[in-house]
Structures are given as structure tokens and as C-alpha cells.
């Protein structure tokens, strides 16, 4: 998979992709992440990529020309399965969306900034609009990084144990069960005995029951979707 990300502050994202699982996934050749500075596609001496909104009002708007120039340049080199705009008014990102996007070959993310992008960008180029929640960030960079992380860890080979991603919270509309590691007892609090039993079937049954109870208590909306 290849993921391209267009941003006005690409350096903000460099560290995010340079460590841990995301770094190992790139080094192993499972994914390629390329950051693009939108200002490189501005024709002004000041490398300006925004302007005042028609009709007035506070805040600047990302201009259509540099974005169109950047997207068209990238499209001339490869086909993108989705061109995704990160915006508060997009569809809410969830595990199912991450699963679907992880099956694609090339993804292009456009990070919003200021008051957003000229609507013509959305009309002409964007195939999918995504939000990571009902709140506003200073830009779409962190949101794009969140989505990329959720997608990349699903790519076969990225995680050392590929079954790990399949047992994450939300994969089956259930939250993950409690987890424990050594020591078996800490300050008088012990690990549930079933986890020490070595009986795989009973352990799986306990985890499933715990997932159900945790989801019921913390996310009844998810529990309703689970169909249990």
C-alpha cells in the first residue's frame, strides 16, 4: 500500500511515521507513506495557499489552485483508490472504515486547515470525507495520522502477530476484554485464575464474556449493533 498525505505543515507529521509499528511497516516494505508540502505547489513568491472567503467572515480558506495542481501531479503518477479529505463534517471514522481502506492499494489524504478548502476542491477531486469526531482541530494532520495508523496496522505483515488486529476493540462491535501480564499478583490483586489455567477454550470463553459485559456497560450503542 502507498499513502500520500497533502499538508501545509508536513513536518508536523514526520515523527509520527518514524517510530514503532508504522516505522517497521515501512522498513519491511508493507506500506509507503509520502508527505507532500502543499506550499510547493503555490505559484506565489510567499508560497501562499490560502485567501479570504468570498462573502466575508472570519478565517482564511485554502485555495483551489495549489490543491488542484498537487492532486493532478500525483494522479499523473498513479491511480488513487480514494482521495480523502479530513474534515469535521465528514463521516465518522470507525473500525469498519479502517478495514475497508486497508484493502486498497493507493490512498491520498488531504488535510484541511484554516476554515477549510474551497468547495470546488471537494466537488472536483474528493471521493471520501472523513471526521475523527465531533470536535475541531487546528488542522487535519493529526486526524490523517490517526486514520493512517488504524489502516496500516491492518495490513498483513505489519504486526508481528497478525491475529492481534483481529481481536482489537470494535472489530466485532465489542470492546476488548481486560488484559493482564506478569506478575500474577500485585499488592494483593491477582490475575483471574482462568487466564493461568492454560485451557484455551475456557480462556476464550472468559474473554468473550468479559467483552460482552464491558461493551454493555461502557458502549450500549455498540452492544446493540453486535446482534448478541
mmCIF file of C-alpha atoms in Angstrom, residues 87-173:
data_model
loop_
_atom_site.group_PDB
_atom_site.id
_atom_site.type_symbol
_atom_site.label_atom_id
_atom_site.label_comp_id
_atom_site.label_asym_id
_atom_site.label_seq_id
_atom_site.Cartn_x
_atom_site.Cartn_y
_atom_site.Cartn_z
ATOM 1 C CA UNK A 87 -12.930 17.497 7.748
ATOM 2 C CA UNK A 88 -15.183 17.832 10.840
ATOM 3 C CA UNK A 89 -18.287 17.440 8.671
ATOM 4 C CA UNK A 90 -17.196 14.144 7.107
ATOM 5 C CA UNK A 91 -18.448 10.682 8.004
ATOM 6 C CA UNK A 92 -17.186 9.486 11.378
ATOM 7 C CA UNK A 93 -14.173 7.201 11.087
ATOM 8 C CA UNK A 94 -14.579 3.758 12.643
ATOM 9 C CA UNK A 95 -13.038 0.297 12.555
ATOM 10 C CA UNK A 96 -15.174 -0.817 9.628
ATOM 11 C CA UNK A 97 -13.922 2.117 7.544
ATOM 12 C CA UNK A 98 -10.337 1.279 8.521
ATOM 13 C CA UNK A 99 -10.905 -2.335 7.453
ATOM 14 C CA UNK A 100 -12.249 -1.272 4.067
ATOM 15 C CA UNK A 101 -9.469 1.218 3.387
ATOM 16 C CA UNK A 102 -6.759 -1.272 4.399
ATOM 17 C CA UNK A 103 -7.736 -3.379 1.378
ATOM 18 C CA UNK A 104 -6.927 -0.583 -1.077
ATOM 19 C CA UNK A 105 -3.674 -0.037 -2.921
ATOM 20 C CA UNK A 106 -3.181 3.734 -3.012
ATOM 21 C CA UNK A 107 -4.760 6.328 -0.724
ATOM 22 C CA UNK A 108 -4.415 10.105 -0.892
ATOM 23 C CA UNK A 109 -5.246 12.248 2.158
ATOM 24 C CA UNK A 110 -5.827 15.994 2.015
ATOM 25 C CA UNK A 111 -5.510 17.706 5.389
ATOM 26 C CA UNK A 112 -7.851 20.607 5.928
ATOM 27 C CA UNK A 113 -6.627 23.823 7.545
ATOM 28 C CA UNK A 114 -7.885 27.300 8.378
ATOM 29 C CA UNK A 115 -11.641 27.473 7.595
ATOM 30 C CA UNK A 116 -11.380 24.532 5.224
ATOM 31 C CA UNK A 117 -10.870 24.154 1.487
ATOM 32 C CA UNK A 118 -12.587 25.859 -1.419
ATOM 33 C CA UNK A 119 -15.743 23.818 -2.066
ATOM 34 C CA UNK A 120 -14.649 23.233 -5.659
ATOM 35 C CA UNK A 121 -11.848 21.005 -4.376
ATOM 36 C CA UNK A 122 -14.418 18.809 -2.690
ATOM 37 C CA UNK A 123 -16.646 18.751 -5.735
ATOM 38 C CA UNK A 124 -13.899 18.026 -8.267
ATOM 39 C CA UNK A 125 -11.426 15.710 -6.536
ATOM 40 C CA UNK A 126 -12.559 14.270 -3.217
ATOM 41 C CA UNK A 127 -14.058 10.759 -3.180
ATOM 42 C CA UNK A 128 -14.419 10.356 0.586
ATOM 43 C CA UNK A 129 -14.714 12.791 3.508
ATOM 44 C CA UNK A 130 -13.759 11.646 6.991
ATOM 45 C CA UNK A 131 -14.014 13.062 10.506
ATOM 46 C CA UNK A 132 -12.491 11.505 13.620
ATOM 47 C CA UNK A 133 -15.044 13.072 15.971
ATOM 48 C CA UNK A 134 -17.371 15.921 16.784
ATOM 49 C CA UNK A 135 -14.712 18.494 17.625
ATOM 50 C CA UNK A 136 -12.416 20.823 15.702
ATOM 51 C CA UNK A 137 -8.611 20.615 15.442
ATOM 52 C CA UNK A 138 -6.216 23.253 14.142
ATOM 53 C CA UNK A 139 -5.709 21.148 11.033
ATOM 54 C CA UNK A 140 -6.371 17.735 9.535
ATOM 55 C CA UNK A 141 -2.842 16.430 10.083
ATOM 56 C CA UNK A 142 -3.480 14.663 13.371
ATOM 57 C CA UNK A 143 -6.739 13.253 12.021
ATOM 58 C CA UNK A 144 -4.987 11.897 8.918
ATOM 59 C CA UNK A 145 -2.298 10.352 11.116
ATOM 60 C CA UNK A 146 -4.969 8.650 13.241
ATOM 61 C CA UNK A 147 -6.618 7.172 10.151
ATOM 62 C CA UNK A 148 -3.305 6.097 8.633
ATOM 63 C CA UNK A 149 -2.285 4.336 11.852
ATOM 64 C CA UNK A 150 -5.589 2.448 12.070
ATOM 65 C CA UNK A 151 -5.273 1.407 8.411
ATOM 66 C CA UNK A 152 -1.590 0.468 8.352
ATOM 67 C CA UNK A 153 -1.729 -1.862 11.359
ATOM 68 C CA UNK A 154 -4.310 -3.968 9.478
ATOM 69 C CA UNK A 155 -2.016 -4.605 6.507
ATOM 70 C CA UNK A 156 -0.766 -8.212 6.581
ATOM 71 C CA UNK A 157 2.780 -8.405 7.909
ATOM 72 C CA UNK A 158 2.797 -5.046 9.688
ATOM 73 C CA UNK A 159 2.034 -6.546 13.103
ATOM 74 C CA UNK A 160 4.233 -9.388 14.304
ATOM 75 C CA UNK A 161 1.098 -11.300 15.305
ATOM 76 C CA UNK A 162 -1.478 -10.742 12.574
ATOM 77 C CA UNK A 163 -4.268 -12.097 14.760
ATOM 78 C CA UNK A 164 -3.701 -9.186 17.142
ATOM 79 C CA UNK A 165 -5.522 -6.709 14.909
ATOM 80 C CA UNK A 166 -8.436 -9.107 14.511
ATOM 81 C CA UNK A 167 -9.041 -9.149 18.274
ATOM 82 C CA UNK A 168 -8.932 -5.380 18.743
ATOM 83 C CA UNK A 169 -11.896 -3.479 20.126
ATOM 84 C CA UNK A 170 -14.629 -2.723 17.565
ATOM 85 C CA UNK A 171 -13.734 -5.493 15.096
ATOM 86 C CA UNK A 172 -16.948 -7.322 16.025
ATOM 87 C CA UNK A 173 -18.742 -4.349 17.619
#
